[in-house]
PDB file of C-alpha atoms in Angstrom:
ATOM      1  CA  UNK A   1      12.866  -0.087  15.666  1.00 91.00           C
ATOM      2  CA  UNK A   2       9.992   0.328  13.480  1.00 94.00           C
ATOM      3  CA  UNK A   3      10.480  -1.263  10.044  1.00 97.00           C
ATOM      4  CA  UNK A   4       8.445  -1.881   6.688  1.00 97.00           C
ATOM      5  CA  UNK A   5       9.415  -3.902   3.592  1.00 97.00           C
ATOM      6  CA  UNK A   6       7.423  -4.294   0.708  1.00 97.00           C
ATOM      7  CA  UNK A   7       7.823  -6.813  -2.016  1.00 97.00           C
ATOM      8  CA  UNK A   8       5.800  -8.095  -5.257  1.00 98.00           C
ATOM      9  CA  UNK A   9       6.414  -5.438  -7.694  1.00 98.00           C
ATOM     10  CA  UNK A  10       7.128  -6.882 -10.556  1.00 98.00           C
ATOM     11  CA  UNK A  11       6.227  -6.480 -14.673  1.00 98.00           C
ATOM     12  CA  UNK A  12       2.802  -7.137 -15.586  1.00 98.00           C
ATOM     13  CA  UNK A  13       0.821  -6.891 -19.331  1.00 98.00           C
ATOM     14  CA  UNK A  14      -2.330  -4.395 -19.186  1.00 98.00           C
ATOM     15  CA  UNK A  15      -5.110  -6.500 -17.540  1.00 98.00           C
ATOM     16  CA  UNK A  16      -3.184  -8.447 -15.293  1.00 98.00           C
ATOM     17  CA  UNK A  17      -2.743  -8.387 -11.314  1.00 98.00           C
ATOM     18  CA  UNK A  18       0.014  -8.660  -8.549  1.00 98.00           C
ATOM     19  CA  UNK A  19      -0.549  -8.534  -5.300  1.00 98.00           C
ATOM     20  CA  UNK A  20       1.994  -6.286  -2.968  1.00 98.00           C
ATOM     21  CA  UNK A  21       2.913  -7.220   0.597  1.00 98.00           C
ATOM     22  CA  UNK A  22       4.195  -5.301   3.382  1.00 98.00           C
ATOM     23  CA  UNK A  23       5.435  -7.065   6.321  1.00 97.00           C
ATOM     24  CA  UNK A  24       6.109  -4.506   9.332  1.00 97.00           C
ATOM     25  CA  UNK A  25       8.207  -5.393  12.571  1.00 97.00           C
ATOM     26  CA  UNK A  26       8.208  -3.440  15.482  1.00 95.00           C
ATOM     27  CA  UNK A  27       4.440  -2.333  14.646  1.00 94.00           C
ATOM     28  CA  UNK A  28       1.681  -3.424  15.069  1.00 92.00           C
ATOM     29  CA  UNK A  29      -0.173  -3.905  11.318  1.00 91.00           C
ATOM     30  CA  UNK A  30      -3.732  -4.208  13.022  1.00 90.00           C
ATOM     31  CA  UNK A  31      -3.527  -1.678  15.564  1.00 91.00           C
ATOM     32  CA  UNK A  32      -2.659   1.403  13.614  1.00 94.00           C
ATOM     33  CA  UNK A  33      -3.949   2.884  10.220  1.00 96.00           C
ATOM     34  CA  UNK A  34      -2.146   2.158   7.240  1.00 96.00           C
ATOM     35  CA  UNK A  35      -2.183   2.974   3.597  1.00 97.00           C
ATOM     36  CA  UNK A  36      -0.578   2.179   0.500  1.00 98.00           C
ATOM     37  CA  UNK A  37       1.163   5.281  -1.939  1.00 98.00           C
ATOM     38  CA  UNK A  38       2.421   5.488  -5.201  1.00 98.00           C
ATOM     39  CA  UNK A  39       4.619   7.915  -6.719  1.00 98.00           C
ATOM     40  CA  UNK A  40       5.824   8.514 -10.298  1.00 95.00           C
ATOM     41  CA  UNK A  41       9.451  10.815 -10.988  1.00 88.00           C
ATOM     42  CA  UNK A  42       8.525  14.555 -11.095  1.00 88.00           C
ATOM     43  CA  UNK A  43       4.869  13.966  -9.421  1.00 93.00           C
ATOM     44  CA  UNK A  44       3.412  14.213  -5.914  1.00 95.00           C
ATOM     45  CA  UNK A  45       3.075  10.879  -3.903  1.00 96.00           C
ATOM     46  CA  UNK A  46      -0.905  10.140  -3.889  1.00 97.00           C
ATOM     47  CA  UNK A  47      -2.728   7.980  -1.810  1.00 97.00           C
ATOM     48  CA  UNK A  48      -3.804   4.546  -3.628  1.00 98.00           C
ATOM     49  CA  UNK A  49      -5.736   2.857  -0.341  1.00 98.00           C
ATOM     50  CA  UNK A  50      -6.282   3.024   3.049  1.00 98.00           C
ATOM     51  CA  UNK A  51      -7.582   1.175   5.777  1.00 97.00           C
ATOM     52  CA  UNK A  52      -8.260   2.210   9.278  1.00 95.00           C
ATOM     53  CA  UNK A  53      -8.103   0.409  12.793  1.00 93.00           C
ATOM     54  CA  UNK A  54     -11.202  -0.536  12.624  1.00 93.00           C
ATOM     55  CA  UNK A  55     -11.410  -1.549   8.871  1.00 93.00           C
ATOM     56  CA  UNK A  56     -12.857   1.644   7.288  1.00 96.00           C
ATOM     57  CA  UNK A  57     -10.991   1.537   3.702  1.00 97.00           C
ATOM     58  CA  UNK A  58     -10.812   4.790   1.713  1.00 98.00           C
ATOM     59  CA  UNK A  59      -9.755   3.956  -2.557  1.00 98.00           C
ATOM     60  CA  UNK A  60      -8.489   6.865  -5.062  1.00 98.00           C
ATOM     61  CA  UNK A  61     -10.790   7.242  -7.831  1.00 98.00           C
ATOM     62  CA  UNK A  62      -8.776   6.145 -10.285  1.00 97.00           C
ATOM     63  CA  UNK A  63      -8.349   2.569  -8.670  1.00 98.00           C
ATOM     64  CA  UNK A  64     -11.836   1.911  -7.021  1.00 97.00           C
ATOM     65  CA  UNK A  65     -12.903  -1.187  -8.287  1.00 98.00           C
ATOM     66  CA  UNK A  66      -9.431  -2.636  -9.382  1.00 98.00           C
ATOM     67  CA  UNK A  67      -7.784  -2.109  -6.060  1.00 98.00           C
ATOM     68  CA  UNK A  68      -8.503  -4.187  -2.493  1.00 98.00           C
ATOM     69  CA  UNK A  69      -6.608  -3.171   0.468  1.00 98.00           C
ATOM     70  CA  UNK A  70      -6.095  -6.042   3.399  1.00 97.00           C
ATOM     71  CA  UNK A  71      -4.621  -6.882   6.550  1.00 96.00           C
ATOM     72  CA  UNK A  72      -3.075 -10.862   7.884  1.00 95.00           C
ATOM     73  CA  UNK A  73      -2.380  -9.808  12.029  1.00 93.00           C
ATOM     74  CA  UNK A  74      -1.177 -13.583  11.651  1.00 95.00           C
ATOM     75  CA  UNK A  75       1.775 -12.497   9.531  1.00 97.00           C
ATOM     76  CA  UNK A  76       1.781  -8.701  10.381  1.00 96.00           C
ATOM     77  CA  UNK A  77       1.385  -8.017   6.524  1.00 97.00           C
ATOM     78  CA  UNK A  78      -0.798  -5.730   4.761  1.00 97.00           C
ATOM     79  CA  UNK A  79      -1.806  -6.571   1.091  1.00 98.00           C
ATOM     80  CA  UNK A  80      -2.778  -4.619  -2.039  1.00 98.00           C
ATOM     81  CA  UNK A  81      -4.288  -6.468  -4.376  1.00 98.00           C
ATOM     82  CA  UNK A  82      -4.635  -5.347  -7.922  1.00 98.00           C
ATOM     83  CA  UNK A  83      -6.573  -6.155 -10.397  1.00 98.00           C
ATOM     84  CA  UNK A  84      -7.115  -4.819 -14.298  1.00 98.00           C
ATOM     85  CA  UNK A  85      -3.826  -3.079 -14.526  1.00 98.00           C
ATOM     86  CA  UNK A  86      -3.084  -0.089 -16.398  1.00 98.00           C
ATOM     87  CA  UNK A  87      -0.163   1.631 -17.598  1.00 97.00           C
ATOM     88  CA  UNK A  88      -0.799   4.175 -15.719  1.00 96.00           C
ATOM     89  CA  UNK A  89      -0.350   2.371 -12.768  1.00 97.00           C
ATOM     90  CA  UNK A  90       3.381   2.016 -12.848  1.00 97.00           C
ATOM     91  CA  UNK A  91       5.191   3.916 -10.154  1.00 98.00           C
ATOM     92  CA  UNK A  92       7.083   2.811  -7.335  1.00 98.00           C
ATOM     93  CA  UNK A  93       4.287   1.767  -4.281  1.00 98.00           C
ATOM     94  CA  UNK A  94       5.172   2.504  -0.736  1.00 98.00           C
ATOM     95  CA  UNK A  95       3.616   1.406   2.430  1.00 98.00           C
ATOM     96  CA  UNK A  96       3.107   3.314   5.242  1.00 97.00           C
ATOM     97  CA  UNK A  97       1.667   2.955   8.881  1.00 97.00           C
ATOM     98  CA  UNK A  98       0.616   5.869  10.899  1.00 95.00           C
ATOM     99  CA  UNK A  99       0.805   4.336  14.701  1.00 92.00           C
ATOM    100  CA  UNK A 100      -1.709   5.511  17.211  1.00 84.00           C
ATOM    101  CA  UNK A 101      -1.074   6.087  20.993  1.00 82.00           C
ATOM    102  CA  UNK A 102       2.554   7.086  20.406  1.00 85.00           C
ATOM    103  CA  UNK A 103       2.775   9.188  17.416  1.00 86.00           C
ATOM    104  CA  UNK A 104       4.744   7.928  14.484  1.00 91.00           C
ATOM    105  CA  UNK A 105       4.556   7.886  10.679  1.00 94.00           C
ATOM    106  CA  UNK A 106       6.318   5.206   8.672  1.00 96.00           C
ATOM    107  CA  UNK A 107       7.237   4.632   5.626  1.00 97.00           C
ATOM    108  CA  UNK A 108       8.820   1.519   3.400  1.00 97.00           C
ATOM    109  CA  UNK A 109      11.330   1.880   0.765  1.00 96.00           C
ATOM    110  CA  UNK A 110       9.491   0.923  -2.109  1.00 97.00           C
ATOM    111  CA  UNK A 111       8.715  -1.825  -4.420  1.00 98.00           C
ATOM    112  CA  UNK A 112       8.286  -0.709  -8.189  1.00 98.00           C
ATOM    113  CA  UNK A 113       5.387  -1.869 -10.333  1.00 98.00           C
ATOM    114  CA  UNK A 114       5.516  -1.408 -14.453  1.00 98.00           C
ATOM    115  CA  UNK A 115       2.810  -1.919 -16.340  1.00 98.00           C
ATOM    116  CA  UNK A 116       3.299  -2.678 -20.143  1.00 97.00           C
ATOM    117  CA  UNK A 117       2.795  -4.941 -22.591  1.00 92.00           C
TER     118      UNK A 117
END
């Protein structure tokens, strides 16, 4: 059974960072594309990054420069590391792995970030 979890959501002042994990079982983090979300009450889910297979990343505009999407096959986690926070960065942030071979399209539960001083 396929199976993300996210954690290091957290408060933060305007400026600062976190970093976000996602540690998948059952999945392969390496193997497959993956992508972190974000979504706000009332408002579409929207992609923040993404990173392919073989490494291709894709950013929103309105985090390019602030925002590094990684990968640890050691610990099957994925990272998103922020940097230069905003307030309009809070939201809850969601991982999600789309597996090749085998279709399948997975998503965590969430791990909330606020931004505010």
């Amino acid at each position: 059974q396929v199976q993300l979890v996210e954690s290091g959501g957290g408060l933060v002042q305007p400026g600062g960072s976190l970093r976000l994990s996602c540690t998948a079982s059952g999945i392969s983090v390496i193997f497959n594309d993956m992508g972190w979300y974000r979504q706000t009450p009332g408002k579409e889910r929207e992609l923040v990054a993404a990173i392919t297979r073989i490494g291709y990343t894709n950013y929103a505009d309105s985090v390019k420069g602030r925002v590094t999407i990684s990968r640890d096959i050691g610990k099957n986690t994925a990272y998103l590391q922020m940097n230069s926070l905003k307030p309009e960065d809070t939201a809850v942030y969601y991982c999600n792995i789309r597996r090749l071979g085998i279709p399948g399209d997975y998503w965590g539960t969430g791990t909330l970030v606020t931004v505010s001083a």
